[in-house]
mmCIF file of C-alpha atoms in Angstrom:
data_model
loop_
_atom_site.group_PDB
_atom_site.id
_atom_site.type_symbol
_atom_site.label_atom_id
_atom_site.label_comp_id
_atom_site.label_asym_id
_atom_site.label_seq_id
_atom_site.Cartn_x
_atom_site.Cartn_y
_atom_site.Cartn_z
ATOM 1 C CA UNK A 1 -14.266 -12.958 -3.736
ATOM 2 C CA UNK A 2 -14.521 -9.028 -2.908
ATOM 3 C CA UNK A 3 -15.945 -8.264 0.439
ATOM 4 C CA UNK A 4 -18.119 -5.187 -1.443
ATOM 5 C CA UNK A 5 -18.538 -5.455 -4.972
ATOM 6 C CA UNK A 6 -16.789 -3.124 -7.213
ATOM 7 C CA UNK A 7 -19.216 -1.437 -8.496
ATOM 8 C CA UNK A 8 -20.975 -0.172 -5.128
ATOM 9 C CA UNK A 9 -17.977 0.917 -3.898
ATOM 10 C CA UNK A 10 -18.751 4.254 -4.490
ATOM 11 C CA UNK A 11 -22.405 4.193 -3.249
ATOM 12 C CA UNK A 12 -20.607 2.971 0.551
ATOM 13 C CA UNK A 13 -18.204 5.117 0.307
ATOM 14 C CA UNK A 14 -20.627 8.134 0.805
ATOM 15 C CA UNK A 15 -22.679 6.310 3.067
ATOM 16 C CA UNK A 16 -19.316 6.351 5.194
ATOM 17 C CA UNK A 17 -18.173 9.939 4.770
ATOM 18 C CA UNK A 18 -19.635 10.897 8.241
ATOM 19 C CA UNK A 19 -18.731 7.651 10.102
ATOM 20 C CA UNK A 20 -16.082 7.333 12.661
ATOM 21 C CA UNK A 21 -13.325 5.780 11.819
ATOM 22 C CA UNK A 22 -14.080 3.049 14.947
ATOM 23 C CA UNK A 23 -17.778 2.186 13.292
ATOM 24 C CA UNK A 24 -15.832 1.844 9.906
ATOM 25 C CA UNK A 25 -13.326 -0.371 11.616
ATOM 26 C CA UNK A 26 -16.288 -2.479 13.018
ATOM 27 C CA UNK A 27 -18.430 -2.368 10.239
ATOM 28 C CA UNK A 28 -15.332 -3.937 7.580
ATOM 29 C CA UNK A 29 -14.152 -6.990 10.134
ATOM 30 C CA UNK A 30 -17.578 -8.177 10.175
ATOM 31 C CA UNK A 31 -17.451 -8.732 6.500
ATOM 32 C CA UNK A 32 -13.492 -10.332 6.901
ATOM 33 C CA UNK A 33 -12.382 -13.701 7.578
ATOM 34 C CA UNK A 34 -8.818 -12.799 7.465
ATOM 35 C CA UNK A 35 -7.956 -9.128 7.829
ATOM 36 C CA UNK A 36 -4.381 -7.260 7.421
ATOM 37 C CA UNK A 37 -2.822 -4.718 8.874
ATOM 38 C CA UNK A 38 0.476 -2.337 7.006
ATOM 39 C CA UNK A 39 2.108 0.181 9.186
ATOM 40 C CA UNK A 40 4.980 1.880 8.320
ATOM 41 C CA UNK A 41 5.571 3.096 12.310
ATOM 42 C CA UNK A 42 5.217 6.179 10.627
ATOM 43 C CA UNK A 43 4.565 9.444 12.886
ATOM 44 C CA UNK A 44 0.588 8.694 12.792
ATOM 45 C CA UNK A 45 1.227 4.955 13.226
ATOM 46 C CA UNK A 46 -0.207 4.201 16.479
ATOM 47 C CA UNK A 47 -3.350 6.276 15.588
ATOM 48 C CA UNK A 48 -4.351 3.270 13.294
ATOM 49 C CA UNK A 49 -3.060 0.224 15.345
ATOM 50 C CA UNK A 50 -4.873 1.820 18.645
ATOM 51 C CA UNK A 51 -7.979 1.910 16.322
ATOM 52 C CA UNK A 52 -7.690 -2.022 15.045
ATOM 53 C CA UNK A 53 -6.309 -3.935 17.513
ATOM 54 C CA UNK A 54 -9.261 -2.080 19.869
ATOM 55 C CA UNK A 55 -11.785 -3.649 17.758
ATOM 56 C CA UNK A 56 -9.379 -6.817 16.556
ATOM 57 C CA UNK A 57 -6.464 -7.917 19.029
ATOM 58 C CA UNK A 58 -5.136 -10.544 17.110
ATOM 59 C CA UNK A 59 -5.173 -8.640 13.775
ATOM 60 C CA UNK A 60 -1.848 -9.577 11.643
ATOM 61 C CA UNK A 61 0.458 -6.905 11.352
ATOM 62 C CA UNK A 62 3.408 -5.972 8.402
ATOM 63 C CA UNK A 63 6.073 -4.070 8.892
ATOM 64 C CA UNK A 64 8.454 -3.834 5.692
ATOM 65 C CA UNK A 65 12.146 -3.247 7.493
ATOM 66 C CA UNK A 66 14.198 -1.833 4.768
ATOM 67 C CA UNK A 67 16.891 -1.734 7.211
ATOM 68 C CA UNK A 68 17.193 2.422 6.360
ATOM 69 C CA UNK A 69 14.542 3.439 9.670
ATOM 70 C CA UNK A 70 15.972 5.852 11.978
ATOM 71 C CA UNK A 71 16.143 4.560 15.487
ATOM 72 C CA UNK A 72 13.185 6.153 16.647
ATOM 73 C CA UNK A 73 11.408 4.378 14.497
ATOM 74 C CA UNK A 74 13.067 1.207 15.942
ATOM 75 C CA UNK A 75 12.186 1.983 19.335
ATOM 76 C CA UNK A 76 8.701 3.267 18.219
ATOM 77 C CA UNK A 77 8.156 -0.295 16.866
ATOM 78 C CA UNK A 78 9.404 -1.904 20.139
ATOM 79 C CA UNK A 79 7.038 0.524 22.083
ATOM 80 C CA UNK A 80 3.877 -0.511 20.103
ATOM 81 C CA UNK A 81 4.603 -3.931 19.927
ATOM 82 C CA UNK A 82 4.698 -4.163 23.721
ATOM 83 C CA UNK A 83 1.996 -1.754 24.105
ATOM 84 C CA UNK A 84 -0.623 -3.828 22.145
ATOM 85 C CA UNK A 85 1.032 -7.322 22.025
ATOM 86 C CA UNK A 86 1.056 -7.058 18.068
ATOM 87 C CA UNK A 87 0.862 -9.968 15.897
ATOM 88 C CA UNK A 88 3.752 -8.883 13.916
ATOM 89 C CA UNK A 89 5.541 -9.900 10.994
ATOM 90 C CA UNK A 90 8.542 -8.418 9.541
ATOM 91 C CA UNK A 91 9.090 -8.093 5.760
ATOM 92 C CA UNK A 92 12.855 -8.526 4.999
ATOM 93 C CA UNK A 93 14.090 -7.645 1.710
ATOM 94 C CA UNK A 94 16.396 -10.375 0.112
ATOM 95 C CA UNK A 95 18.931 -7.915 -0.171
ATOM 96 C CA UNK A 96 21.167 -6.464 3.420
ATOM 97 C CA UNK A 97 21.244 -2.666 3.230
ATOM 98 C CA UNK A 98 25.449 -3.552 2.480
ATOM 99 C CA UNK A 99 24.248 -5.677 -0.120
ATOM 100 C CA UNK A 100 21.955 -3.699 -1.915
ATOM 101 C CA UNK A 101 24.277 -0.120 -1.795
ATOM 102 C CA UNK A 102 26.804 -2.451 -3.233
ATOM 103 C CA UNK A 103 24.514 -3.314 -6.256
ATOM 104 C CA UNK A 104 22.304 -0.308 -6.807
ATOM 105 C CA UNK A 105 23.867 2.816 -4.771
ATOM 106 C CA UNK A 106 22.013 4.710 -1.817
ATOM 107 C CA UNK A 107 18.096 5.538 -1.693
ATOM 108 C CA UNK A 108 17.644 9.259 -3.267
ATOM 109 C CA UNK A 109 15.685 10.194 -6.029
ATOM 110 C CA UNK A 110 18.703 12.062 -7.686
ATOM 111 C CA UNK A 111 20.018 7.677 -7.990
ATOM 112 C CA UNK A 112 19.075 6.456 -11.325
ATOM 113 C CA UNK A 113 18.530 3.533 -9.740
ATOM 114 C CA UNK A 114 16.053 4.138 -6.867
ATOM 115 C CA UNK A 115 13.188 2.487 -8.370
ATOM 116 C CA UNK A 116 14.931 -0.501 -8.173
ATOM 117 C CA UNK A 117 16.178 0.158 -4.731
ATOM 118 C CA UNK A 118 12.311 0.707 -4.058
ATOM 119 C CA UNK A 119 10.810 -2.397 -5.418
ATOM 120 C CA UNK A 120 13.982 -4.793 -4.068
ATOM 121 C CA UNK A 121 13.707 -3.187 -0.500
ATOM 122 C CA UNK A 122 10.032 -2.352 0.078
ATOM 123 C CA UNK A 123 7.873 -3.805 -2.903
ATOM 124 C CA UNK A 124 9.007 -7.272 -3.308
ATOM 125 C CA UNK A 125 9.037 -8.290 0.636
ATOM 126 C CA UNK A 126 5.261 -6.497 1.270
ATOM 127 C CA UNK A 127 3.969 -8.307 -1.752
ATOM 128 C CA UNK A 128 5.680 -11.387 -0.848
ATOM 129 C CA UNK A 129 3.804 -11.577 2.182
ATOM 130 C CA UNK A 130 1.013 -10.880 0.932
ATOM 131 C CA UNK A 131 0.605 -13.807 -0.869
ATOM 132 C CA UNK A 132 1.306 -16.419 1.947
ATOM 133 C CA UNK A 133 -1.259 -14.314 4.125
ATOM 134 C CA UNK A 134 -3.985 -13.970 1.252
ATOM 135 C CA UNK A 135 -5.369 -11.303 3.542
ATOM 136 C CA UNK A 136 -9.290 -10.099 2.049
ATOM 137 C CA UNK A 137 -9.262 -7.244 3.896
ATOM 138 C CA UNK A 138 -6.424 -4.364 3.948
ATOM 139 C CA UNK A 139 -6.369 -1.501 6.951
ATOM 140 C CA UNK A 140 -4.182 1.404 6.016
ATOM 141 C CA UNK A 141 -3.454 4.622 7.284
ATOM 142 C CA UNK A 142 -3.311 6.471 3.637
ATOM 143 C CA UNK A 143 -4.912 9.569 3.899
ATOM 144 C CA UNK A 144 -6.726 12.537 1.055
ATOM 145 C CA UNK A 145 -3.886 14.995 0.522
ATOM 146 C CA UNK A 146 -1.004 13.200 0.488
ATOM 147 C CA UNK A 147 -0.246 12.026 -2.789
ATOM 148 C CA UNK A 148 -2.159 12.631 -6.129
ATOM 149 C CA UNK A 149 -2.561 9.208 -6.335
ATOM 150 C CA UNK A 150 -3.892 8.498 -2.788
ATOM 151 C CA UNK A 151 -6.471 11.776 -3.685
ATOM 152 C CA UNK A 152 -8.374 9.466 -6.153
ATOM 153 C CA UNK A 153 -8.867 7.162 -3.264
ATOM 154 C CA UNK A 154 -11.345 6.904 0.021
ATOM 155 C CA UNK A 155 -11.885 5.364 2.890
ATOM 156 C CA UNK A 156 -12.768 1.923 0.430
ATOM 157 C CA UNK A 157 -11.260 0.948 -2.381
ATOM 158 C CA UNK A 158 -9.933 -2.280 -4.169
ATOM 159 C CA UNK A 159 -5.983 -3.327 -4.430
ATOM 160 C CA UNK A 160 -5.430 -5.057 -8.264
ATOM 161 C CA UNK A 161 -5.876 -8.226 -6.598
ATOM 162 C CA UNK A 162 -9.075 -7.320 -5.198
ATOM 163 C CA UNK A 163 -8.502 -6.634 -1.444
ATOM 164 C CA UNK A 164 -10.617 -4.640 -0.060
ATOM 165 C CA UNK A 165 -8.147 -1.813 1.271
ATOM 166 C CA UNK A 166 -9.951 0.339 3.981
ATOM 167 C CA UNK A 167 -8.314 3.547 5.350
ATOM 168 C CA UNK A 168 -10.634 4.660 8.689
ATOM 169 C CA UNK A 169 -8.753 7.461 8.909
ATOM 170 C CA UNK A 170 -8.874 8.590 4.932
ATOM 171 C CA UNK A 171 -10.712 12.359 5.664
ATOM 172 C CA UNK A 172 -8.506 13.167 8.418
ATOM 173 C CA UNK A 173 -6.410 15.930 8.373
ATOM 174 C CA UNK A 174 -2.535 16.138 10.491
ATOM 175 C CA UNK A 175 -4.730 18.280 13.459
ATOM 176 C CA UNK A 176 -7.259 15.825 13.445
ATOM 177 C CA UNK A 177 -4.945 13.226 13.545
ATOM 178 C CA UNK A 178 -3.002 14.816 16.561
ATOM 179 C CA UNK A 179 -6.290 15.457 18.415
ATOM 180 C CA UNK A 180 -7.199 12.048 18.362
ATOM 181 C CA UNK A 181 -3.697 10.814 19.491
ATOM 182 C CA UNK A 182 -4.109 13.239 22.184
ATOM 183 C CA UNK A 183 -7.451 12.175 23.343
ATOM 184 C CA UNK A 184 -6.148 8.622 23.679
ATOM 185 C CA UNK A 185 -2.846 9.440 24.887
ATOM 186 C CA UNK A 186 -0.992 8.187 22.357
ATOM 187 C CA UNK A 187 2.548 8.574 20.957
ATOM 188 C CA UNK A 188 3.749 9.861 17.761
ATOM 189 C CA UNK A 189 6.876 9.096 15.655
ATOM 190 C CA UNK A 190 7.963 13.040 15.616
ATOM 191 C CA UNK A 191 11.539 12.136 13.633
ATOM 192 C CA UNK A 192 10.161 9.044 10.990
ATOM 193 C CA UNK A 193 12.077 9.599 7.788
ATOM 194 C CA UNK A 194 11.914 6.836 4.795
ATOM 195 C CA UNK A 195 14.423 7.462 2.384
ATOM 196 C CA UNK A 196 12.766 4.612 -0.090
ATOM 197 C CA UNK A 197 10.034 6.848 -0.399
ATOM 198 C CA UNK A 198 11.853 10.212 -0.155
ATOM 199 C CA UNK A 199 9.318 12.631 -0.471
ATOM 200 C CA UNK A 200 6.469 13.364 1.488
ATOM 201 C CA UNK A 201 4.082 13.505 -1.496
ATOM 202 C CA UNK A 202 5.802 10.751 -3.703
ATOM 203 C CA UNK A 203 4.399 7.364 -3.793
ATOM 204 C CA UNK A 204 6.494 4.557 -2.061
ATOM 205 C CA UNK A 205 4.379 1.731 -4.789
ATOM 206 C CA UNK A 206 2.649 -0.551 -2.100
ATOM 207 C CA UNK A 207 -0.942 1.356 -2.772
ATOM 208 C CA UNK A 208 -0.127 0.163 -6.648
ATOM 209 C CA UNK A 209 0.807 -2.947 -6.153
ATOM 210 C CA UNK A 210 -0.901 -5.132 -3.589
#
C-alpha cells in the first residue's frame, strides 16, 4: 500500500519545496512502519545518516560492498557505524571481486561487459535485500543535478514496486551540502570513488530498480 498516493505526489512535493530536510525526515516516518535507509558512504554520506538516525536511531541501514571501495571508504564506514551505532546490513554480491574479474573483466565503461559487472555486484545484492526487508519507505541521498535521470525526480517519488523513496536533501546543492556538514561537524568521504558506477553523472541502476 503506498504511503502517498501516486497521483498527489506531485501536489506534496511542492508543498515540501521550502521544508527542511529534518521536518521532511519527520513528516515521512510518521507515515512508515518500516523505513530503509541506502548509503553508499559516499563523500555526502554522513549528511543523510546524521539527518535519520537523529529523528530514527534504529533505522535499517544498506550498504552494497562491491568489494571495489577504496579504503577510505572502509574506514569511513567503520567511523559512522561507531559514531551512530548503525543498524547495518551489508549487501554481498554472490560473486568475490576474484571471481567476478575472472568471469566478466574489470569495472570500466570501455568493458563490454560492465553492465553485467553492475547488476551482479551492486543490483542483484541491493534488490535482494530489499525483498527480505519489504521496507515502505526509502531515504536516499540522490540529489537534482546529478544525473538526467535523478533531474526528473524530487524530494518524493515512487520505486516500481511502490516504495515511497524520499530524498531530504533532493534541492541541495555540493555548498549547501558542505555547509550543513560543517554546521554539525561532520565528516566527509573527500577520496570515494565507485568504479561500478564510473561516472559522476552515469546512473549506477538502484534508482531504476528497487
Amino acid at each position: 500500500m503506498n504511503l502517498i498516493p501516486p497521483e498527489k505526489l506531485s501536489l506534496f512535493n511542492k508543498n515540501l519545496l521550502n521544508v527542511s530536510p529534518i521536518e521532511i525526515i519527520r513528516f515521512v516516518l510518521e507515515l512508515s512502519s518500516n523505513p530503509v535507509l541506502t548509503t553508499s558512504f559516499g563523500k555526502y554520506s554522513e549528511v543523510l545518516i546524521q539527518a535519520v538516525t537523529e529523528q530514527n536511531p534504529q533505522i535499517k541501514v544498506l550498504w552494497c560492498d562491491t568489494g571495489y571501495n577504496t579504503r577510505q571508504t572502509y574506514e569511513h564506514s567503520s567511523l559512522l557505524c561507531e559514531k551512530y551505532k548503525l543498524d547495518l546490513s551489508v549487501c554481498i554480491p554472490k560473486y568475490t571481486r576474484a571471481h567476478s574479474e575472472y568471469l566478466w573483466g574489470t569495472p570500466g565503461l570501455d568493458n563490454p561487459k560492465h553492465q553485467k559487472l553492475t547488476q551482479v555486484l551492486k543490483l542483484d545484492p541491493i534488490e535482494a535485500a530489499f525483498k527480505t526487508i519489504q521496507p515502505d519507505l526509502w531515504f536516499t541521498n540522490i540529489r537534482k543535478g546529478q544525473t538526467t535521470f535523478r533531474d526528473q525526480l524530487d524530494v518524493l517519488s515512487l520505486s516500481p514496486q511502490g516504495i515511497l523513496k524520499v530524498s531530504p536533501f533532493f534541492h541541495f546543492s555540493d555548498s549547501q551540502l558542505e555547509a550543513y556538514a560543517q554546521r554539525h561537524g561532520l565528516n566527509l568521504n573527500e577520496l570515494y570513488y565507485d568504479p561500478i558506477k564510473a561516472l559522476s553523472k552515469r546512473e549506477c541502476g538502484i534508482h531504476f530498480s528497487n
